[in-house]
Amino acid sequence: LSASLVAVDWGTSSLRAARLGDGGQVLEERSAPRGILTVAPGEFPSVLQSLCGDWRDGGTPTLVSGMAGSRQGWQEAAYCACPAGADDLAGKLSWVEPGRTAIVPGLSCEHAGVPDVMRGEETQVFGALALLGRRDARIVLPGTHSKWVQVRAGRVESFATSMTGEVYALLRTHSILARMMPAEDAALDETAFLQGVSQAQAVGSLLATAFSARTLALFERMPAAALPSYLSGLVIGEELRAQAAVADGEVVIVAAPALAERYAMALRARGQRSVRLGAEATWRGLWQLACTGRIS
Amino acid sequence: LSASLVAVDWGTSSLRAARLGDGGQVLEERSAPRGILTVAPGEFPSVLQSLCGDWRDGGTPTLVSGMAGSRQGWQEAAYCACPAGADDLAGKLSWVEPGRTAIVPGLSCEHAGVPDVMRGEETQVFGALALLGRRDARIVLPGTHSKWVQVRAGRVESFATSMTGEVYALLRTHSILARMMPAEDAALDETAFLQGVSQAQAVGSLLATAFSARTLALFERMPAAALPSYLSGLVIGEELRAQAAVADGEVVIVAAPALAERYAMALRARGQRSVRLGAEATWRGLWQLACTGRIS
């Protein structure tokens, strides 16, 4: 099988690539622990070549999404201002190796004078729309900095960033709450997680709920092993309180399975339906943008 | 002048003491960097004696408030359950040196099955009430873990903890936001601070506002030097959104001057009045409790 596109997801902490066939199907995947933070300026072409140079020989074009397009990456790619569709992104590719390798631009939007940005998630959004065959959706891409995206008529109308994963990690590791918790997370305690979601919903501010992860342990109302799950529920519950309320209906979750399951559980507890997609959204998104930009 | 009480505020990171006269007036103050975290078990009496043994000779009683009464302190003192008045606290003193040295109990309360606690702030609350001559108040004690206290008819009816100071420090120092900021805080930038307060009010979740401290810098809408003030506004603004809304009228702020000024500014921006008190509330509180408990 000959490849039509080398699809690359180059993030802060990892580098993943897929060889896509004529219809966009994934023929092969590879990855390396070569996130952009590990790559010196000027070494991006050789790092990419060492991961998948064999796929690229013979002129197969390469399309890259993610933080490789940031100021600290290969080359700073533009931001497309919302509302933006796949045609806007495909029309603003940064050709870091002319005719051979391009980087997908990020998206920017603005709410009352405050800008917001994403890089990499825009590709997953268009992949999710293609996979689901939709032109309207409320999509969440959970993570260190979760993105909540509103899509109407095939275009990203607006989005908002929630620092959920990063705040969880800070509280879990560096705050006074960490002292009560085991060093390693056990499997998710669903009861404790949902108690956190419910508490977040009832109180309405993470600053006001977080201390309860200490006092519940202090008063022996919750075992130490359940505290990380409870805190996760507090933080994800706070995110949903602020963001998911906008979505009357279904939320599309694009994340790795374990994280997607937490969001689905929390949404269910709020009476909201969800659909889940994983890594396939990235490859499909790169394929969609390559087709739209006629580069494969 | 002979002392009637040696008043001691023994917290996590510092030890402060005052010699109080017959009417509770402060005759002399001393402090040492001997917070409870620096004191080994069993060494509390000698550390106290080395700071103010001369004041204690001759039988002047000593009353201690703060984290010295925690599990990691001199001896674990009880929590009084809310609603609680000065008489409840004075009736539950922990006599660590019988007839000579007592520790003030903390307060606990409960909201829908979730407990909350304070230790040290209860003393400041009763001091503030005495200094202001009030029996009803909404009081905030800002800090690492801010306490919002509802007082009715001279008793603490309930309170809530907001992890404001700790979350600010985590975001300021350990998050991605820190990368954009100068290592040291400059003087408060009032405009940026109030912009943060206003943003917190408009958006309604710190998870959703925090990322703006990055994007405003990224888009060169705010200079790096103003970012810590903006973030402080976001965090304090979030605290007020969740807590101060309960207070229709005036809020009593008990804090060191610079921090009290931030809270007063933020409250003013919300159209709320405030009154400020500082360290004098601690000494007056210890005096009040000593009088109520007839130990001086």
PDB file of N, CA, C and O in Angstrom, chain B residues 78-142:
ATOM      1  N   ALA B  78      -9.192  20.740  71.094  1.00  0.00           N
ATOM      2  CA  ALA B  78     -10.481  20.353  70.531  1.00  0.00           C
ATOM      3  C   ALA B  78     -10.911  21.329  69.431  1.00  0.00           C
ATOM      4  O   ALA B  78     -10.309  22.393  69.244  1.00  0.00           O
ATOM      5  N   TYR B  79     -11.935  20.939  68.674  1.00  0.00           N
ATOM      6  CA  TYR B  79     -12.685  21.894  67.866  1.00  0.00           C
ATOM      7  C   TYR B  79     -14.030  22.111  68.543  1.00  0.00           C
ATOM      8  O   TYR B  79     -14.680  21.138  68.948  1.00  0.00           O
ATOM      9  N   CYS B  80     -14.467  23.348  68.671  1.00  0.00           N
ATOM     10  CA  CYS B  80     -15.834  23.628  69.095  1.00  0.00           C
ATOM     11  C   CYS B  80     -16.719  23.643  67.855  1.00  0.00           C
ATOM     12  O   CYS B  80     -16.382  24.286  66.858  1.00  0.00           O
ATOM     13  N   ALA B  81     -17.839  22.962  67.929  1.00  0.00           N
ATOM     14  CA  ALA B  81     -18.758  22.951  66.791  1.00  0.00           C
ATOM     15  C   ALA B  81     -19.583  24.235  66.758  1.00  0.00           C
ATOM     16  O   ALA B  81     -20.030  24.726  67.786  1.00  0.00           O
ATOM     17  N   CYS B  82     -19.763  24.780  65.551  1.00  0.00           N
ATOM     18  CA  CYS B  82     -20.590  25.972  65.381  1.00  0.00           C
ATOM     19  C   CYS B  82     -22.067  25.592  65.462  1.00  0.00           C
ATOM     20  O   CYS B  82     -22.426  24.478  65.091  1.00  0.00           O
ATOM     21  N   PRO B  83     -22.942  26.489  65.879  1.00  0.00           N
ATOM     22  CA  PRO B  83     -22.629  27.845  66.343  1.00  0.00           C
ATOM     23  C   PRO B  83     -21.908  27.838  67.688  1.00  0.00           C
ATOM     24  O   PRO B  83     -22.225  27.026  68.547  1.00  0.00           O
ATOM     25  N   ALA B  84     -20.945  28.766  67.827  1.00  0.00           N
ATOM     26  CA  ALA B  84     -20.138  28.810  69.042  1.00  0.00           C
ATOM     27  C   ALA B  84     -19.809  30.252  69.408  1.00  0.00           C
ATOM     28  O   ALA B  84     -19.508  31.069  68.535  1.00  0.00           O
ATOM     29  N   GLY B  85     -19.863  30.537  70.714  1.00  0.00           N
ATOM     30  CA  GLY B  85     -19.515  31.858  71.210  1.00  0.00           C
ATOM     31  C   GLY B  85     -18.211  31.814  71.990  1.00  0.00           C
ATOM     32  O   GLY B  85     -17.612  30.745  72.157  1.00  0.00           O
ATOM     33  N   ALA B  86     -17.792  32.985  72.474  1.00  0.00           N
ATOM     34  CA  ALA B  86     -16.554  33.066  73.253  1.00  0.00           C
ATOM     35  C   ALA B  86     -16.620  32.164  74.477  1.00  0.00           C
ATOM     36  O   ALA B  86     -15.611  31.585  74.898  1.00  0.00           O
ATOM     37  N   ASP B  87     -17.820  32.012  75.044  1.00  0.00           N
ATOM     38  CA  ASP B  87     -17.951  31.149  76.223  1.00  0.00           C
ATOM     39  C   ASP B  87     -17.674  29.682  75.891  1.00  0.00           C
ATOM     40  O   ASP B  87     -17.102  28.955  76.700  1.00  0.00           O
ATOM     41  N   ASP B  88     -18.080  29.263  74.698  1.00  0.00           N
ATOM     42  CA  ASP B  88     -17.796  27.876  74.293  1.00  0.00           C
ATOM     43  C   ASP B  88     -16.301  27.647  74.148  1.00  0.00           C
ATOM     44  O   ASP B  88     -15.770  26.626  74.586  1.00  0.00           O
ATOM     45  N   LEU B  89     -15.622  28.604  73.509  1.00  0.00           N
ATOM     46  CA  LEU B  89     -14.177  28.476  73.341  1.00  0.00           C
ATOM     47  C   LEU B  89     -13.479  28.490  74.697  1.00  0.00           C
ATOM     48  O   LEU B  89     -12.621  27.641  74.979  1.00  0.00           O
ATOM     49  N   ALA B  90     -13.850  29.451  75.535  1.00  0.00           N
ATOM     50  CA  ALA B  90     -13.186  29.589  76.841  1.00  0.00           C
ATOM     51  C   ALA B  90     -13.456  28.371  77.718  1.00  0.00           C
ATOM     52  O   ALA B  90     -12.646  28.028  78.588  1.00  0.00           O
ATOM     53  N   GLY B  91     -14.563  27.694  77.482  1.00  0.00           N
ATOM     54  CA  GLY B  91     -14.896  26.510  78.276  1.00  0.00           C
ATOM     55  C   GLY B  91     -14.186  25.254  77.801  1.00  0.00           C
ATOM     56  O   GLY B  91     -14.275  24.204  78.444  1.00  0.00           O
ATOM     57  N   LYS B  92     -13.491  25.343  76.690  1.00  0.00           N
ATOM     58  CA  LYS B  92     -12.843  24.141  76.144  1.00  0.00           C
ATOM     59  C   LYS B  92     -11.343  24.324  75.955  1.00  0.00           C
ATOM     60  O   LYS B  92     -10.724  23.693  75.095  1.00  0.00           O
ATOM     61  N   LEU B  93     -10.735  25.211  76.755  1.00  0.00           N
ATOM     62  CA  LEU B  93      -9.290  25.425  76.624  1.00  0.00           C
ATOM     63  C   LEU B  93      -8.534  24.134  76.931  1.00  0.00           C
ATOM     64  O   LEU B  93      -8.944  23.343  77.776  1.00  0.00           O
ATOM     65  N   SER B  94      -7.406  23.947  76.216  1.00  0.00           N
ATOM     66  CA  SER B  94      -6.523  22.804  76.502  1.00  0.00           C
ATOM     67  C   SER B  94      -5.392  23.290  77.396  1.00  0.00           C
ATOM     68  O   SER B  94      -4.545  24.079  76.951  1.00  0.00           O
ATOM     69  N   TRP B  95      -5.365  22.820  78.629  1.00  0.00           N
ATOM     70  CA  TRP B  95      -4.312  23.258  79.561  1.00  0.00           C
ATOM     71  C   TRP B  95      -3.074  22.396  79.360  1.00  0.00           C
ATOM     72  O   TRP B  95      -2.981  21.302  79.877  1.00  0.00           O
ATOM     73  N   VAL B  96      -2.127  22.915  78.575  1.00  0.00           N
ATOM     74  CA  VAL B  96      -0.914  22.145  78.315  1.00  0.00           C
ATOM     75  C   VAL B  96       0.064  22.237  79.481  1.00  0.00           C
ATOM     76  O   VAL B  96       0.917  21.360  79.671  1.00  0.00           O
ATOM     77  N   GLU B  97      -0.022  23.323  80.253  1.00  0.00           N
ATOM     78  CA  GLU B  97       0.726  23.443  81.511  1.00  0.00           C
ATOM     79  C   GLU B  97      -0.307  23.883  82.549  1.00  0.00           C
ATOM     80  O   GLU B  97      -0.649  25.076  82.597  1.00  0.00           O
ATOM     81  N   PRO B  98      -0.834  22.945  83.328  1.00  0.00           N
ATOM     82  CA  PRO B  98      -2.001  23.233  84.166  1.00  0.00           C
ATOM     83  C   PRO B  98      -1.844  24.499  85.016  1.00  0.00           C
ATOM     84  O   PRO B  98      -0.843  24.676  85.693  1.00  0.00           O
ATOM     85  N   GLY B  99      -2.847  25.373  84.912  1.00  0.00           N
ATOM     86  CA  GLY B  99      -2.843  26.606  85.670  1.00  0.00           C
ATOM     87  C   GLY B  99      -1.913  27.666  85.111  1.00  0.00           C
ATOM     88  O   GLY B  99      -1.875  28.796  85.602  1.00  0.00           O
ATOM     89  N   ARG B 100      -1.163  27.318  84.087  1.00  0.00           N
ATOM     90  CA  ARG B 100      -0.164  28.261  83.583  1.00  0.00           C
ATOM     91  C   ARG B 100      -0.338  28.581  82.094  1.00  0.00           C
ATOM     92  O   ARG B 100      -0.322  29.756  81.706  1.00  0.00           O
ATOM     93  N   THR B 101      -0.494  27.562  81.255  1.00  0.00           N
ATOM     94  CA  THR B 101      -0.547  27.774  79.806  1.00  0.00           C
ATOM     95  C   THR B 101      -1.688  26.979  79.187  1.00  0.00           C
ATOM     96  O   THR B 101      -1.763  25.757  79.375  1.00  0.00           O
ATOM     97  N   ALA B 102      -2.541  27.664  78.438  1.00  0.00           N
ATOM     98  CA  ALA B 102      -3.674  27.004  77.784  1.00  0.00           C
ATOM     99  C   ALA B 102      -3.682  27.326  76.299  1.00  0.00           C
ATOM    100  O   ALA B 102      -3.190  28.383  75.872  1.00  0.00           O
ATOM    101  N   ILE B 103      -4.248  26.415  75.518  1.00  0.00           N
ATOM    102  CA  ILE B 103      -4.405  26.623  74.080  1.00  0.00           C
ATOM    103  C   ILE B 103      -5.892  26.750  73.755  1.00  0.00           C
ATOM    104  O   ILE B 103      -6.720  25.981  74.258  1.00  0.00           O
ATOM    105  N   VAL B 104      -6.208  27.726  72.914  1.00  0.00           N
ATOM    106  CA  VAL B 104      -7.591  27.977  72.490  1.00  0.00           C
ATOM    107  C   VAL B 104      -8.021  26.883  71.511  1.00  0.00           C
ATOM    108  O   VAL B 104      -7.252  26.548  70.602  1.00  0.00           O
ATOM    109  N   PRO B 105      -9.219  26.338  71.661  1.00  0.00           N
ATOM    110  CA  PRO B 105      -9.697  25.349  70.685  1.00  0.00           C
ATOM    111  C   PRO B 105      -9.986  25.995  69.336  1.00  0.00           C
ATOM    112  O   PRO B 105     -10.186  27.206  69.243  1.00  0.00           O
ATOM    113  N   GLY B 106     -10.020  25.187  68.291  1.00  0.00           N
ATOM    114  CA  GLY B 106     -10.447  25.668  66.985  1.00  0.00           C
ATOM    115  C   GLY B 106     -11.956  25.622  66.871  1.00  0.00           C
ATOM    116  O   GLY B 106     -12.668  25.335  67.831  1.00  0.00           O
ATOM    117  N   LEU B 107     -12.440  25.939  65.676  1.00  0.00           N
ATOM    118  CA  LEU B 107     -13.878  25.828  65.404  1.00  0.00           C
ATOM    119  C   LEU B 107     -14.089  24.845  64.258  1.00  0.00           C
ATOM    120  O   LEU B 107     -13.269  24.743  63.357  1.00  0.00           O
ATOM    121  N   SER B 108     -15.198  24.136  64.316  1.00  0.00           N
ATOM    122  CA  SER B 108     -15.598  23.303  63.179  1.00  0.00           C
ATOM    123  C   SER B 108     -17.033  23.632  62.805  1.00  0.00           C
ATOM    124  O   SER B 108     -17.803  24.133  63.630  1.00  0.00           O
ATOM    125  N   CYS B 109     -17.373  23.407  61.555  1.00  0.00           N
ATOM    126  CA  CYS B 109     -18.772  23.530  61.151  1.00  0.00           C
ATOM    127  C   CYS B 109     -19.010  22.548  60.028  1.00  0.00           C
ATOM    128  O   CYS B 109     -18.087  21.861  59.579  1.00  0.00           O
ATOM    129  N   GLU B 110     -20.219  22.450  59.583  1.00  0.00           N
ATOM    130  CA  GLU B 110     -20.556  21.430  58.602  1.00  0.00           C
ATOM    131  C   GLU B 110     -21.589  21.983  57.624  1.00  0.00           C
ATOM    132  O   GLU B 110     -22.544  22.648  58.026  1.00  0.00           O
ATOM    133  N   HIS B 111     -21.350  21.741  56.333  1.00  0.00           N
ATOM    134  CA  HIS B 111     -22.318  22.119  55.291  1.00  0.00           C
ATOM    135  C   HIS B 111     -22.650  20.867  54.496  1.00  0.00           C
ATOM    136  O   HIS B 111     -21.781  20.343  53.800  1.00  0.00           O
ATOM    137  N   ALA B 112     -23.844  20.404  54.596  1.00  0.00           N
ATOM    138  CA  ALA B 112     -24.306  19.252  53.799  1.00  0.00           C
ATOM    139  C   ALA B 112     -23.331  18.081  53.850  1.00  0.00           C
ATOM    140  O   ALA B 112     -22.919  17.546  52.826  1.00  0.00           O
ATOM    141  N   GLY B 113     -22.927  17.721  55.063  1.00  0.00           N
ATOM    142  CA  GLY B 113     -22.078  16.546  55.227  1.00  0.00           C
ATOM    143  C   GLY B 113     -20.603  16.782  55.027  1.00  0.00           C
ATOM    144  O   GLY B 113     -19.804  15.857  55.164  1.00  0.00           O
ATOM    145  N   VAL B 114     -20.205  18.013  54.703  1.00  0.00           N
ATOM    146  CA  VAL B 114     -18.782  18.306  54.503  1.00  0.00           C
ATOM    147  C   VAL B 114     -18.299  19.203  55.637  1.00  0.00           C
ATOM    148  O   VAL B 114     -18.812  20.305  55.815  1.00  0.00           O
ATOM    149  N   PRO B 115     -17.323  18.723  56.413  1.00  0.00           N
ATOM    150  CA  PRO B 115     -16.843  19.521  57.542  1.00  0.00           C
ATOM    151  C   PRO B 115     -15.880  20.620  57.103  1.00  0.00           C
ATOM    152  O   PRO B 115     -15.283  20.557  56.025  1.00  0.00           O
ATOM    153  N   ASP B 116     -15.745  21.626  57.939  1.00  0.00           N
ATOM    154  CA  ASP B 116     -14.750  22.673  57.722  1.00  0.00           C
ATOM    155  C   ASP B 116     -14.153  23.014  59.083  1.00  0.00           C
ATOM    156  O   ASP B 116     -14.792  22.782  60.116  1.00  0.00           O
ATOM    157  N   VAL B 117     -12.932  23.519  59.069  1.00  0.00           N
ATOM    158  CA  VAL B 117     -12.255  23.808  60.336  1.00  0.00           C
ATOM    159  C   VAL B 117     -11.454  25.102  60.254  1.00  0.00           C
ATOM    160  O   VAL B 117     -11.063  25.541  59.178  1.00  0.00           O
ATOM    161  N   MET B 118     -11.224  25.696  61.431  1.00  0.00           N
ATOM    162  CA  MET B 118     -10.277  26.809  61.532  1.00  0.00           C
ATOM    163  C   MET B 118      -9.536  26.683  62.857  1.00  0.00           C
ATOM    164  O   MET B 118     -10.028  26.069  63.806  1.00  0.00           O
ATOM    165  N   ARG B 119      -8.369  27.289  62.905  1.00  0.00           N
ATOM    166  CA  ARG B 119      -7.566  27.270  64.117  1.00  0.00           C
ATOM    167  C   ARG B 119      -6.758  28.557  64.155  1.00  0.00           C
ATOM    168  O   ARG B 119      -5.904  28.769  63.306  1.00  0.00           O
ATOM    169  N   GLY B 120      -7.079  29.421  65.079  1.00  0.00           N
ATOM    170  CA  GLY B 120      -6.391  30.702  65.168  1.00  0.00           C
ATOM    171  C   GLY B 120      -7.314  31.835  64.746  1.00  0.00           C
ATOM    172  O   GLY B 120      -7.424  32.856  65.430  1.00  0.00           O
ATOM    173  N   GLU B 121      -8.012  31.633  63.636  1.00  0.00           N
ATOM    174  CA  GLU B 121      -8.903  32.692  63.149  1.00  0.00           C
ATOM    175  C   GLU B 121     -10.062  32.944  64.104  1.00  0.00           C
ATOM    176  O   GLU B 121     -10.561  34.072  64.196  1.00  0.00           O
ATOM    177  N   GLU B 122     -10.507  31.903  64.837  1.00  0.00           N
ATOM    178  CA  GLU B 122     -11.617  32.083  65.790  1.00  0.00           C
ATOM    179  C   GLU B 122     -11.255  33.165  66.813  1.00  0.00           C
ATOM    180  O   GLU B 122     -12.108  33.962  67.218  1.00  0.00           O
ATOM    181  N   THR B 123      -9.989  33.188  67.203  1.00  0.00           N
ATOM    182  CA  THR B 123      -9.541  34.184  68.188  1.00  0.00           C
ATOM    183  C   THR B 123      -9.588  35.586  67.585  1.00  0.00           C
ATOM    184  O   THR B 123     -10.040  36.544  68.229  1.00  0.00           O
ATOM    185  N   GLN B 124      -9.163  35.693  66.323  1.00  0.00           N
ATOM    186  CA  GLN B 124      -9.219  37.002  65.649  1.00  0.00           C
ATOM    187  C   GLN B 124     -10.661  37.471  65.485  1.00  0.00           C
ATOM    188  O   GLN B 124     -10.937  38.665  65.574  1.00  0.00           O
ATOM    189  N   VAL B 125     -11.565  36.525  65.224  1.00  0.00           N
ATOM    190  CA  VAL B 125     -12.973  36.889  65.057  1.00  0.00           C
ATOM    191  C   VAL B 125     -13.507  37.537  66.334  1.00  0.00           C
ATOM    192  O   VAL B 125     -14.126  38.617  66.281  1.00  0.00           O
ATOM    193  N   PHE B 126     -13.253  36.915  67.488  1.00  0.00           N
ATOM    194  CA  PHE B 126     -13.797  37.484  68.724  1.00  0.00           C
ATOM    195  C   PHE B 126     -13.078  38.779  69.098  1.00  0.00           C
ATOM    196  O   PHE B 126     -13.673  39.675  69.682  1.00  0.00           O
ATOM    197  N   GLY B 127     -11.806  38.875  68.699  1.00  0.00           N
ATOM    198  CA  GLY B 127     -11.109  40.142  68.886  1.00  0.00           C
ATOM    199  C   GLY B 127     -11.704  41.242  68.024  1.00  0.00           C
ATOM    200  O   GLY B 127     -11.912  42.382  68.471  1.00  0.00           O
ATOM    201  N   ALA B 128     -12.003  40.921  66.773  1.00  0.00           N
ATOM    202  CA  ALA B 128     -12.582  41.910  65.865  1.00  0.00           C
ATOM    203  C   ALA B 128     -13.939  42.381  66.377  1.00  0.00           C
ATOM    204  O   ALA B 128     -14.244  43.589  66.368  1.00  0.00           O
ATOM    205  N   LEU B 129     -14.756  41.449  66.841  1.00  0.00           N
ATOM    206  CA  LEU B 129     -16.079  41.820  67.371  1.00  0.00           C
ATOM    207  C   LEU B 129     -15.924  42.776  68.553  1.00  0.00           C
ATOM    208  O   LEU B 129     -16.651  43.778  68.666  1.00  0.00           O
ATOM    209  N   ALA B 130     -14.960  42.475  69.434  1.00  0.00           N
ATOM    210  CA  ALA B 130     -14.745  43.321  70.610  1.00  0.00           C
ATOM    211  C   ALA B 130     -14.248  44.703  70.197  1.00  0.00           C
ATOM    212  O   ALA B 130     -14.729  45.729  70.693  1.00  0.00           O
ATOM    213  N   LEU B 131     -13.309  44.735  69.251  1.00  0.00           N
ATOM    214  CA  LEU B 131     -12.756  46.026  68.819  1.00  0.00           C
ATOM    215  C   LEU B 131     -13.813  46.886  68.135  1.00  0.00           C
ATOM    216  O   LEU B 131     -13.799  48.114  68.245  1.00  0.00           O
ATOM    217  N   LEU B 132     -14.715  46.249  67.403  1.00  0.00           N
ATOM    218  CA  LEU B 132     -15.741  46.999  66.676  1.00  0.00           C
ATOM    219  C   LEU B 132     -17.019  47.171  67.495  1.00  0.00           C
ATOM    220  O   LEU B 132     -17.924  47.898  67.076  1.00  0.00           O
ATOM    221  N   GLY B 133     -17.086  46.505  68.635  1.00  0.00           N
ATOM    222  CA  GLY B 133     -18.298  46.601  69.458  1.00  0.00           C
ATOM    223  C   GLY B 133     -19.526  46.039  68.763  1.00  0.00           C
ATOM    224  O   GLY B 133     -20.615  46.601  68.828  1.00  0.00           O
ATOM    225  N   ARG B 134     -19.338  44.914  68.068  1.00  0.00           N
ATOM    226  CA  ARG B 134     -20.458  44.333  67.319  1.00  0.00           C
ATOM    227  C   ARG B 134     -20.776  42.928  67.778  1.00  0.00           C
ATOM    228  O   ARG B 134     -19.920  42.223  68.304  1.00  0.00           O
ATOM    229  N   ARG B 135     -21.980  42.520  67.463  1.00  0.00           N
ATOM    230  CA  ARG B 135     -22.398  41.143  67.728  1.00  0.00           C
ATOM    231  C   ARG B 135     -22.882  40.452  66.452  1.00  0.00           C
ATOM    232  O   ARG B 135     -23.229  39.278  66.468  1.00  0.00           O
ATOM    233  N   ASP B 136     -22.921  41.203  65.351  1.00  0.00           N
ATOM    234  CA  ASP B 136     -23.291  40.636  64.050  1.00  0.00           C
ATOM    235  C   ASP B 136     -22.283  41.135  63.020  1.00  0.00           C
ATOM    236  O   ASP B 136     -22.005  42.331  62.976  1.00  0.00           O
ATOM    237  N   ALA B 137     -21.769  40.237  62.205  1.00  0.00           N
ATOM    238  CA  ALA B 137     -20.801  40.667  61.189  1.00  0.00           C
ATOM    239  C   ALA B 137     -20.557  39.568  60.180  1.00  0.00           C
ATOM    240  O   ALA B 137     -20.774  38.381  60.441  1.00  0.00           O
ATOM    241  N   ARG B 138     -20.113  40.003  58.998  1.00  0.00           N
ATOM    242  CA  ARG B 138     -19.563  39.100  57.992  1.00  0.00           C
ATOM    243  C   ARG B 138     -18.085  39.429  57.965  1.00  0.00           C
ATOM    244  O   ARG B 138     -17.697  40.554  57.634  1.00  0.00           O
ATOM    245  N   ILE B 139     -17.251  38.454  58.322  1.00  0.00           N
ATOM    246  CA  ILE B 139     -15.818  38.706  58.488  1.00  0.00           C
ATOM    247  C   ILE B 139     -15.022  37.827  57.540  1.00  0.00           C
ATOM    248  O   ILE B 139     -15.298  36.637  57.422  1.00  0.00           O
ATOM    249  N   VAL B 140     -14.038  38.425  56.868  1.00  0.00           N
ATOM    250  CA  VAL B 140     -13.096  37.604  56.088  1.00  0.00           C
ATOM    251  C   VAL B 140     -11.712  37.737  56.703  1.00  0.00           C
ATOM    252  O   VAL B 140     -11.276  38.834  57.062  1.00  0.00           O
ATOM    253  N   LEU B 141     -11.037  36.582  56.816  1.00  0.00           N
ATOM    254  CA  LEU B 141      -9.655  36.555  57.284  1.00  0.00           C
ATOM    255  C   LEU B 141      -8.827  35.996  56.130  1.00  0.00           C
ATOM    256  O   LEU B 141      -8.665  34.784  55.992  1.00  0.00           O
ATOM    257  N   PRO B 142      -8.355  36.873  55.241  1.00  0.00           N
ATOM    258  CA  PRO B 142      -7.671  36.421  54.023  1.00  0.00           C
ATOM    259  C   PRO B 142      -6.332  35.785  54.352  1.00  0.00           C
ATOM    260  O   PRO B 142      -5.714  36.108  55.366  1.00  0.00           O
TER     261      PRO B 142
END
